[in-house]
Amino acid sequence: MCGIIGVTGGAQVTELLLAGLARLEYRGYDSAGVVLEDGERLWRARAATGTRSLEDLAKLVEDAPARPEAGVGHTRWATHGRPTDANAHPHLDCTGRVAVVHNGIVENCRELAAALADGGHTLVSDTDTEVIAHLVEDELGAGAELAGAVRAVVRRLRGSFAVGIVRAEEPGTIVAARRVSPLVVALGDGPEREGLLASDIPAILGRTRTFWTLADDQVVTLRPGSVEVTDVDGVSVAPRSLHVDWDLEAAEKGGFDDFMSKEMHEQPQAVRDTLLGRTLADGTLAVDELRLDPAVLDQVDKVFIVACGSSFHAGLVAKHALERWLHIPVEIDIASEFRYRDPVLDQRTLVVGVSQSGETVDTLQAMRHASSEGAPVLVISNVVDSSMAREADGVLYTRAGPEIGVAATKTHLAQIAALELLGLALAQQRGSLSPDQLADLLAQLGRTPELIDDVLGRDEAVAAVARRFTDVRDFFFLGRHVGYPVAMEGALKLKEIAYVRAEAYPAGELKHGPIALVEPGTVVVGVATRNRLWEKMLSNVAEVRSRGATVVLVADDGDGETAAEADHVLWVPPAHELLSPLVDVVPLQQFAYHLARAHHLDVDRPRNLAKTVTVE
Ligand code: F6R
């Protein structure tokens, strides 16, 4: 998740930029850069040295102009293009007189870049951001001043963005704009009243506690002591002001108590960003780096998914969707087991590794094994240029942004979305779904962020249910069909952050043994939204109820029949059955979260666990 910052005015532009970037560090980054404007020209420094980038940038800045009037800075978390110097922000136009920092995704960057190249521009990076600098250049060439040029460009961009732009010809001015991606602006409280902008409050919290936020497509011109906001047509508007009394740590968590809660709330955006711009006008999928011949994909007659933990659960959801949409077998294996048996693989088996970190050694080794057997390998990862991304034949990045809480939440949802998108793209290529079916499924997938948002708004209701079970040390989780991996994920969350035993079963399996454990007082959490096995699921629930279990069910809004089988209901808005895990897993994350909080546990750093597992 990139972070942007801008400072205009005062004697400490460079220092404030660097200090602000350091405060955006917690968002994660792989490269960093600044542009300083000194009244005559723009001076740029960039470093793409991973978590050392800020240190290295500080060294480069020792050669910067002594007294810049304004500057913009950026910490980059790669989404388009590898983390290299050339891809690090700020990006310049052809003249080197306009510089842009950007957080977000320009969905139509490919078509804009093609048009710019036809118009004689030379683009030198692989980023979506660079097009913005060149588009601004064109508008300035037609006589606009910077704010007018940015308004014109905003109209042409699709996707999400928060941008900060400086121009050598307009010293002391920063123009910024946003759509969806976060942006705050402010004036320093000191006598210099420097103009400030940032992705996030912590970056500039030391200078003031009063901020303004912009609505979508508003454009702000910042100068020392002055903040002018207009809508995209140039009509002045009053920005919304915000006063915060958080300390720095609370500000990094965006006002949430912990990163896990913040990241759960980022889930709608994570899914939205993962879907954004991926389906091209001809309906095909824009894979970030597909080093596979499409003819290879045409021949695929089996898919094999390998992953661990929450990523494995995302893969299990995808198995249902891909088999339905592609009519070919989809196998899934725990990555740590895969290469120690003899999986049957050949060049017609597409092996899909799923890993938020892209570094999990079990999954990496499983992928290597598949490659050595001649199978084409694709990875779904959240980290650009991770080991898996470098080694696989193709990469589809989830764009959840860095996840700091150890328990996977937003990366898990983004993985499900990416896998389903992959399934739809393959279905299109192979003609296994009709154009109408594809369009309908894509539209329904596109609506899932709203449904997730809706569930997040019901957090207090889930917390109230969770608090009733603070003394329980043993839970059963049940589900059927896609509800089963959801139940597994709910149980895993409970184990890892609340340290409570939780076993997940496909509900039909109960009668083959586990039901012997059910007695009065046993707590059973079931996923009972209306998938194709819903009726059978309710019968299984009736079996445990009749043995005295206390039952908590995830159910579709208004489903009285399901509610009649439950002691407590976690309501969710209904979704297409194959997409429903994106929605149904959210109350189970919340349930685990609130139980862990009730036990006063550190949800962000559960014991014995690491965010990236690089040992076997
Ligand atoms: C659970 C969790 C782990 C990971 C697993 C795989 O909340 O985070 O189960 O899902 O360790 O990690 P990645 O996806 O990085 O390969």
XYZ file of C-alpha atoms and ligand atoms in Angstrom:
632
model
C 0.000 0.000 0.000
C 1.770 3.121 -1.151
C 1.984 6.282 0.904
C 2.201 9.806 -0.453
C 3.237 13.034 1.203
C 3.644 16.650 0.137
C 4.979 19.754 1.885
C 5.014 23.350 0.673
C 6.505 26.299 2.543
C 8.661 26.723 5.589
C 12.305 26.015 6.136
C 12.032 22.272 6.643
C 10.462 20.878 3.480
C 13.011 18.080 3.036
C 13.060 17.117 6.715
C 9.266 17.003 6.907
C 9.046 14.882 3.781
C 11.534 12.340 5.101
C 10.011 12.275 8.583
C 6.543 11.846 7.051
C 7.706 8.994 4.849
C 9.204 7.303 7.898
C 5.815 7.553 9.571
C 4.181 5.888 6.587
C 6.650 3.035 6.949
C 4.200 0.868 8.914
C 2.087 0.585 5.745
C 4.925 -1.426 4.221
C 7.045 -0.428 1.225
C 9.652 -1.703 -1.162
C 10.979 1.610 -2.515
C 10.824 5.324 -1.772
C 11.455 8.637 -3.472
C 11.096 12.418 -3.335
C 11.004 15.358 -5.711
C 12.012 18.780 -4.421
C 11.136 22.015 -6.209
C 13.470 24.952 -5.522
C 11.858 27.740 -7.521
C 13.695 26.819 -10.708
C 13.713 23.103 -11.254
C 12.697 19.730 -9.882
C 15.280 17.533 -8.165
C 14.515 13.840 -7.750
C 15.965 10.994 -5.662
C 14.695 7.416 -5.491
C 15.801 4.221 -3.767
C 14.457 0.736 -4.357
C 16.287 -1.190 -1.683
C 13.340 -2.748 0.151
C 13.096 -1.862 3.811
C 16.408 0.050 3.552
C 14.942 2.411 0.948
C 14.216 5.221 3.387
C 17.691 5.092 4.878
C 19.216 5.115 1.399
C 16.927 7.931 0.315
C 18.058 10.017 3.296
C 21.667 9.618 2.096
C 20.797 10.651 -1.461
C 18.963 13.698 -0.172
C 22.189 15.030 1.350
C 22.898 16.346 -2.185
C 19.489 17.991 -2.557
C 18.898 21.738 -3.077
C 19.430 23.449 0.267
C 16.203 25.447 0.396
C 13.380 23.771 -1.557
C 10.043 25.554 -1.685
C 7.946 22.424 -1.974
C 8.253 18.698 -2.459
C 6.382 15.436 -2.765
C 7.428 12.010 -1.539
C 6.331 8.420 -1.807
C 6.747 5.011 -0.275
C 5.893 2.394 -2.876
C 4.370 -1.021 -2.434
C 4.649 -2.354 -5.954
C 1.460 -3.158 -7.856
C 2.363 -2.398 -11.487
C 5.972 -3.190 -12.258
C 8.749 -4.503 -10.079
C 10.255 -2.597 -7.169
C 13.091 -0.925 -9.094
C 14.478 2.641 -9.194
C 12.798 3.217 -12.542
C 9.408 2.226 -11.146
C 9.795 4.140 -7.870
C 7.882 7.412 -7.582
C 7.864 10.343 -8.154
C 7.347 9.986 -11.902
C 8.153 12.804 -14.303
C 6.678 13.948 -17.606
C 8.839 14.135 -20.769
C 10.142 17.605 -19.843
C 11.129 16.706 -16.277
C 9.139 19.794 -15.143
C 6.127 17.911 -13.691
C 6.370 15.268 -10.947
C 3.668 12.950 -9.638
C 3.299 10.714 -6.600
C 0.335 8.373 -6.591
C -1.370 5.843 -4.370
C -4.006 3.656 -6.022
C -4.505 1.968 -9.359
C -5.162 3.637 -12.704
C -7.449 1.075 -14.236
C -7.255 2.342 -17.806
C -3.471 2.864 -17.748
C -2.846 0.576 -20.700
C -5.105 2.451 -23.081
C -3.860 5.831 -21.802
C -0.223 4.772 -22.189
C -0.869 3.609 -25.749
C -2.510 6.934 -26.639
C 0.356 8.870 -25.028
C 2.943 6.860 -26.930
C 1.044 7.557 -30.176
C 1.135 11.238 -29.239
C 4.938 11.175 -29.024
C 5.447 10.731 -25.268
C 8.176 8.447 -23.996
C 7.171 6.417 -20.943
C 10.126 5.025 -19.067
C 8.580 2.917 -16.280
C 6.219 -0.056 -15.994
C 3.930 1.825 -13.642
C 0.350 2.928 -14.087
C 1.291 6.236 -12.394
C 3.573 7.588 -15.069
C 0.666 8.171 -17.448
C -0.629 10.847 -15.076
C 2.549 12.948 -15.433
C 2.332 12.817 -19.223
C -1.381 13.558 -19.294
C -0.740 16.629 -17.132
C 2.063 17.626 -19.501
C -0.388 17.590 -22.424
C -2.916 19.737 -20.565
C -0.236 22.247 -19.542
C 0.933 22.337 -23.159
C -2.598 23.352 -24.119
C -2.316 26.371 -21.798
C -3.844 25.193 -18.519
C -2.384 26.027 -15.128
C -1.585 23.043 -12.889
C -4.909 22.783 -11.018
C -6.901 23.013 -14.259
C -4.657 20.420 -15.872
C -5.146 18.032 -12.963
C -8.928 18.462 -13.113
C -8.880 17.592 -16.804
C -6.734 14.536 -16.131
C -8.948 13.360 -13.264
C -11.828 13.175 -15.746
C -9.821 10.779 -17.900
C -8.694 8.397 -15.169
C -10.574 5.259 -14.230
C -9.796 3.474 -10.987
C -8.602 4.778 -7.660
C -6.009 7.380 -6.899
C -4.620 9.913 -4.467
C -2.086 12.042 -6.289
C 0.262 14.873 -5.339
C 1.746 16.884 -8.211
C 4.327 19.667 -8.432
C 5.475 21.711 -11.390
C 8.682 23.701 -11.734
C 6.796 26.656 -13.281
C 4.468 27.051 -10.266
C 6.841 27.273 -7.303
C 5.450 26.657 -3.855
C 2.305 24.968 -5.207
C 1.199 21.368 -4.837
C -1.961 20.185 -6.527
C -3.550 16.993 -5.231
C -6.672 15.001 -6.042
C -8.303 11.808 -4.931
C -10.834 9.147 -5.799
C -11.368 6.266 -3.352
C -7.728 6.218 -2.146
C -7.192 8.129 1.098
C -5.815 11.659 1.249
C -5.710 14.274 3.990
C -4.522 17.873 3.693
C -3.607 20.361 6.390
C -1.746 23.529 7.306
C 0.985 23.405 9.941
C 0.067 25.080 13.236
C 3.394 26.965 13.408
C 4.071 30.481 12.055
C 5.128 29.102 8.656
C 1.668 27.553 8.065
C 3.220 25.074 5.642
C 0.807 23.229 3.356
C 0.750 19.470 3.947
C -0.786 16.456 2.313
C -0.521 12.751 3.054
C -2.165 9.386 2.534
C -2.521 8.959 6.208
C -2.741 11.187 9.265
C 0.382 9.803 11.062
C 2.648 11.233 8.358
C 1.800 14.815 9.319
C 0.354 14.436 12.798
C 3.358 16.166 14.364
C 2.493 19.468 12.593
C -1.205 19.828 13.399
C -4.251 18.004 14.676
C -6.704 19.579 12.240
C -7.085 18.083 8.799
C -9.337 18.308 5.787
C -10.489 15.354 3.765
C -11.563 15.502 0.140
C -14.559 13.848 -1.486
C -14.062 11.775 -4.636
C -12.795 13.750 -7.639
C -12.090 16.918 -5.679
C -8.871 18.763 -6.447
C -6.914 20.808 -3.915
C -4.309 23.506 -4.470
C -1.965 23.816 -1.525
C 0.286 26.783 -0.840
C 1.777 27.982 2.442
C -1.180 29.226 4.486
C -3.742 28.328 1.829
C -5.934 25.361 0.925
C -8.269 25.773 -2.049
C -10.557 22.903 -2.970
C -12.698 22.600 -6.085
C -14.792 19.906 -7.643
C -13.717 18.425 -10.948
C -15.439 21.295 -12.818
C -13.467 23.944 -10.946
C -16.320 25.055 -8.657
C -15.041 25.925 -5.161
C -16.171 23.576 -2.426
C -15.605 23.477 1.323
C -13.627 20.384 2.357
C -14.720 18.386 5.391
C -12.610 19.153 8.437
C -11.493 16.675 11.009
C -9.867 17.134 14.394
C -8.007 14.185 15.912
C -6.666 13.692 19.369
C -5.102 10.260 18.727
C -1.501 9.597 19.555
C 0.845 8.394 16.822
C 0.324 4.695 17.466
C -3.456 5.035 17.336
C -3.125 7.092 14.176
C -1.137 4.342 12.435
C -4.002 2.025 13.143
C -6.331 4.558 11.563
C -8.152 5.019 14.849
C -8.788 1.261 15.195
C -7.567 -0.541 18.307
C -5.300 -2.867 16.348
C -4.135 -3.706 12.846
C -6.360 -6.764 12.582
C -9.473 -4.688 13.026
C -8.178 -2.040 10.615
C -7.334 -4.717 8.058
C -10.733 -6.377 8.390
C -12.244 -2.979 7.591
C -9.972 -2.685 4.561
C -11.422 -5.889 3.089
C -13.953 -4.270 0.754
C -11.143 -2.150 -0.684
C -8.777 -5.126 -0.923
C -11.335 -7.057 -2.974
C -12.209 -4.001 -5.056
C -8.540 -3.302 -5.843
C -7.909 -6.942 -6.697
C -10.726 -6.877 -9.244
C -9.976 -3.407 -10.581
C -8.939 -3.185 -14.195
C -8.443 -6.919 -14.471
C -11.160 -7.623 -16.997
C -10.259 -6.038 -20.288
C -12.710 -4.758 -22.867
C -12.552 -8.104 -24.687
C -13.391 -9.845 -21.410
C -9.958 -11.410 -20.911
C -8.056 -11.260 -17.661
C -5.104 -8.905 -17.274
C -2.600 -11.102 -15.456
C 0.294 -9.040 -14.096
C 2.984 -11.196 -15.553
C 1.926 -14.100 -17.648
C 4.996 -15.747 -18.984
C 2.825 -18.586 -20.238
C 1.755 -19.049 -23.803
C -2.066 -18.748 -23.880
C -1.979 -21.930 -25.978
C -0.630 -23.711 -22.884
C -3.650 -22.560 -20.902
C -5.955 -23.772 -23.673
C -4.618 -27.291 -23.276
C -4.980 -27.454 -19.506
C -7.081 -30.439 -18.479
C -6.509 -30.296 -14.720
C -5.805 -27.602 -12.133
C -3.820 -28.289 -8.977
C -3.895 -25.709 -6.198
C -1.156 -25.778 -3.548
C -1.148 -23.572 -0.466
C -1.005 -23.460 3.336
C -3.288 -22.197 6.087
C -5.740 -19.467 5.112
C -4.410 -19.535 1.563
C -5.327 -23.232 1.422
C -8.855 -22.359 2.505
C -9.079 -19.774 -0.280
C -7.965 -22.543 -2.647
C -10.703 -24.865 -1.373
C -13.315 -22.224 -2.136
C -11.828 -21.848 -5.614
C -11.970 -25.603 -6.210
C -15.770 -25.446 -6.084
C -15.932 -22.433 -8.383
C -13.359 -23.640 -10.915
C -14.847 -27.123 -11.239
C -18.276 -25.631 -11.838
C -17.073 -23.066 -14.360
C -14.386 -25.061 -16.179
C -15.736 -28.635 -16.041
C -12.249 -29.993 -15.382
C -10.880 -31.618 -12.222
C -9.402 -29.250 -9.663
C -7.259 -30.859 -7.011
C -5.956 -29.079 -3.970
C -3.176 -30.015 -1.657
C -1.594 -28.756 1.521
C 1.713 -27.506 0.121
C 3.838 -29.129 2.829
C 2.553 -32.582 1.782
C 2.473 -32.136 -1.962
C 6.005 -32.959 -3.032
C 6.428 -35.824 -0.599
C 3.897 -37.966 -2.380
C 3.719 -38.538 -6.115
C 1.221 -36.044 -7.462
C 0.327 -36.812 -11.041
C 1.373 -33.784 -13.064
C 2.229 -33.007 -16.648
C 2.314 -30.036 -18.978
C -1.486 -30.054 -19.140
C -1.828 -29.582 -15.374
C -1.968 -25.939 -14.332
C -0.481 -25.658 -10.844
C -1.619 -22.603 -8.902
C 0.361 -21.629 -5.816
C -1.527 -19.336 -3.432
C 0.450 -17.329 -0.900
C -0.023 -13.857 0.501
C 3.685 -13.520 1.328
C 4.941 -15.299 -1.777
C 7.729 -16.675 0.426
C 6.202 -19.620 2.314
C 8.811 -22.292 1.806
C 6.337 -25.189 1.644
C 4.410 -23.555 -1.178
C 7.571 -22.424 -2.952
C 8.975 -25.954 -2.889
C 5.668 -27.402 -4.054
C 5.727 -25.017 -7.016
C 9.331 -25.913 -7.805
C 8.415 -29.578 -7.744
C 5.517 -28.942 -10.136
C 7.813 -27.000 -12.488
C 10.351 -29.795 -12.458
C 7.582 -32.160 -13.580
C 6.867 -29.883 -16.526
C 3.638 -28.378 -15.217
C 2.920 -24.690 -15.950
C 2.883 -22.785 -12.659
C 0.938 -19.680 -11.768
C 1.097 -17.896 -8.409
C -1.414 -15.713 -6.616
C 0.570 -13.506 -4.264
C 0.226 -10.219 -2.422
C 3.892 -9.300 -2.675
C 5.301 -8.074 -5.955
C 8.577 -9.696 -6.884
C 8.362 -12.230 -4.047
C 10.287 -15.476 -4.577
C 7.197 -17.248 -5.899
C 6.360 -14.358 -8.214
C 9.870 -14.449 -9.649
C 9.914 -18.187 -10.204
C 6.385 -18.866 -11.454
C 5.421 -18.839 -15.125
C 2.664 -16.375 -14.378
C 1.602 -14.085 -11.526
C -1.725 -12.662 -10.516
C -1.222 -10.217 -7.680
C -3.829 -9.660 -5.014
C -3.785 -5.997 -4.217
C -4.657 -6.082 -0.547
C -1.747 -3.867 0.496
C 0.581 -4.968 3.284
C -1.037 -6.936 6.064
C 0.546 -6.279 9.418
C -1.664 -8.402 11.683
C -0.316 -11.958 11.661
C -3.751 -13.485 11.084
C -4.659 -13.287 7.419
C -7.888 -11.350 6.830
C -7.843 -8.959 3.888
C -5.282 -11.050 1.990
C -7.533 -14.101 2.380
C -10.508 -12.321 0.833
C -8.335 -10.888 -1.926
C -7.071 -14.407 -2.694
C -10.598 -15.744 -3.066
C -11.438 -12.830 -5.379
C -8.284 -13.373 -7.469
C -8.851 -17.129 -7.759
C -12.452 -16.598 -8.844
C -11.326 -14.034 -11.387
C -8.816 -16.558 -12.689
C -11.584 -19.153 -12.947
C -13.777 -16.768 -14.914
C -10.912 -15.819 -17.225
C -10.136 -19.465 -17.958
C -13.842 -20.180 -18.480
C -13.961 -17.383 -21.005
C -10.880 -18.572 -22.819
C -12.169 -22.129 -22.994
C -15.747 -21.145 -23.761
C -17.073 -23.137 -20.820
C -19.391 -20.297 -19.742
C -21.588 -18.260 -22.048
C -20.907 -14.519 -22.407
C -24.116 -13.822 -20.438
C -23.119 -16.145 -17.610
C -19.678 -14.538 -17.478
C -21.029 -11.016 -17.449
C -23.481 -11.909 -14.702
C -20.842 -13.571 -12.509
C -18.382 -10.727 -12.999
C -21.069 -8.214 -12.052
C -21.932 -10.199 -8.924
C -18.258 -10.493 -7.995
C -17.938 -6.736 -8.449
C -20.763 -6.200 -5.948
C -19.196 -8.298 -3.174
C -17.226 -5.362 -1.644
C -20.551 -3.675 -0.815
C -21.800 -6.840 0.869
C -18.576 -7.177 2.875
C -18.907 -3.563 3.914
C -22.443 -4.244 5.050
C -21.273 -7.141 7.265
C -18.488 -5.030 8.762
C -21.129 -2.545 9.827
C -22.728 -5.254 11.987
C -19.620 -5.773 14.098
C -21.316 -4.942 17.383
C -23.961 -7.647 16.873
C -21.230 -10.249 16.307
C -19.307 -8.975 19.339
C -22.420 -9.416 21.495
C -22.710 -13.075 20.419
C -18.967 -13.724 20.868
C -19.024 -12.319 24.410
C -21.492 -15.015 25.430
C -18.844 -17.661 24.783
C -15.846 -16.290 26.617
C -15.731 -19.330 28.931
C -15.911 -21.909 26.164
C -12.629 -23.683 25.331
C -13.862 -25.998 22.576
C -15.794 -25.203 19.418
C -17.054 -27.250 16.497
C -17.252 -25.472 13.154
C -19.484 -26.978 10.486
C -20.154 -26.211 6.858
C -20.999 -27.929 3.630
C -19.994 -27.204 0.041
C -18.286 -23.774 0.006
C -19.436 -23.354 3.602
C -16.886 -25.964 4.652
C -13.738 -23.939 3.804
C -15.445 -20.950 5.418
C -15.928 -23.013 8.572
C -12.264 -24.095 8.387
C -11.138 -20.495 8.131
C -13.400 -19.468 11.031
C -11.932 -22.264 13.161
C -8.364 -21.338 12.192
C -8.922 -17.700 13.166
C -10.263 -18.764 16.542
C -7.312 -21.086 17.188
C -4.630 -18.674 16.174
C -5.765 -15.475 17.852
C -8.008 -16.651 20.722
C -6.034 -19.842 21.529
C -9.273 -21.782 21.708
C -9.648 -25.298 20.331
C -11.825 -25.222 17.248
C -12.319 -28.145 14.872
C -13.955 -27.736 11.492
C -15.831 -30.570 9.796
C -17.865 -30.953 6.662
C -21.211 -31.304 8.457
C -22.073 -34.543 6.663
C -19.010 -36.158 8.219
C -20.258 -35.678 11.797
C -22.161 -38.916 11.909
C -18.982 -40.802 10.994
C -17.380 -40.126 14.341
C -17.162 -36.578 15.680
C -20.815 -36.480 16.772
C -19.792 -38.730 19.654
C -18.215 -35.624 21.189
C -21.415 -33.578 21.080
C -23.127 -33.226 24.450
C -25.149 -30.581 26.254
C -23.051 -27.417 26.302
C -21.008 -28.188 23.170
C -20.847 -25.056 21.033
C -21.305 -25.499 17.293
C -20.755 -22.671 14.815
C -22.240 -23.406 11.400
C -22.198 -21.734 8.013
C -25.812 -22.073 6.909
C -26.265 -19.608 4.101
C -28.279 -20.952 1.207
C -25.810 -22.865 -0.887
C -26.939 -26.014 -2.695
C -26.499 -28.148 0.427
C -28.318 -25.781 2.757
C -31.162 -28.192 3.522
C -28.751 -31.002 4.322
C -26.729 -28.587 6.449
C -29.837 -27.736 8.489
C -30.498 -31.450 9.055
C -26.941 -31.841 10.354
C -27.468 -28.861 12.628
C -30.696 -30.426 13.912
C -28.667 -33.539 14.806
C -26.299 -31.605 17.064
C -29.086 -29.516 18.542
C -31.025 -32.586 19.510
C -27.935 -33.683 21.481
C -27.937 -30.449 23.457
C -25.426 -28.359 21.494
C -25.654 -24.586 21.549
C -25.748 -23.462 17.930
C -24.491 -20.257 16.291
C -25.312 -19.996 12.586
C -24.198 -17.684 9.815
C -27.457 -17.135 7.909
C -28.799 -15.065 5.055
C -30.717 -11.951 6.090
C -34.344 -12.730 6.834
C -33.946 -16.505 6.686
C -36.322 -17.476 9.494
C -36.094 -21.193 8.742
C -32.357 -21.193 9.447
C -32.733 -18.923 12.446
C -35.229 -21.396 13.922
C -32.386 -23.946 14.169
C -30.004 -21.548 15.944
C -29.529 -20.147 19.416
C -27.689 -17.172 17.921
C -27.534 -15.921 14.352
C -24.749 -14.020 12.591
C -26.681 -12.396 9.759
C -25.149 -11.691 6.361
C -26.600 -10.321 3.120
C -27.170 -13.148 0.627
C -24.640 -13.634 -2.166
C -24.242 -16.004 -5.131
C -23.316 -19.351 -3.570
C -19.861 -19.567 -5.164
C -19.065 -15.992 -4.133
C -20.680 -16.257 -0.687
C -17.423 -17.212 1.142
C -16.219 -13.636 0.546
C -19.096 -12.470 2.713
C -19.738 -15.392 5.082
C -16.210 -15.604 6.450
C -16.299 -12.009 7.710
C -18.549 -12.576 10.770
C -16.349 -15.553 11.696
C -13.262 -13.325 11.606
C -15.143 -10.845 13.790
C -16.267 -13.644 16.127
C -12.668 -14.814 16.653
C -11.495 -11.231 17.016
C -13.996 -10.396 19.742
C -13.348 -13.597 21.652
C -9.610 -12.897 21.570
C -10.203 -9.333 22.751
C -12.439 -10.590 25.536
C -9.486 -12.748 26.637
C -7.234 -9.649 26.519
C -4.972 -11.192 23.880
C -2.762 -9.375 21.402
C -4.668 -10.091 18.170
C -1.923 -8.636 15.969
C 0.895 -10.784 17.331
C -0.430 -14.206 18.338
C 2.033 -16.436 20.134
C 4.222 -18.916 18.221
C 3.235 -17.572 14.796
C 5.126 -15.666 12.113
C 3.709 -13.626 9.261
C 6.062 -15.185 6.744
C 6.923 -18.844 7.211
C 10.275 -19.521 5.584
C 11.059 -22.787 7.351
C 9.694 -26.212 6.533
C -3.595 -17.684 9.070
C -2.390 -17.422 8.314
C -1.590 -18.580 7.853
C -1.124 -18.358 6.407
C -0.145 -19.467 5.986
C 0.274 -19.303 4.546
O -4.217 -16.515 9.466
O -2.039 -16.301 8.082
O -2.299 -19.769 7.957
O -2.248 -18.337 5.592
O 0.976 -19.449 6.820
O 0.945 -18.112 4.354
P 1.131 -17.494 2.922
O -0.217 -17.142 2.404
O 2.022 -16.313 3.118
O 1.783 -18.555 2.076
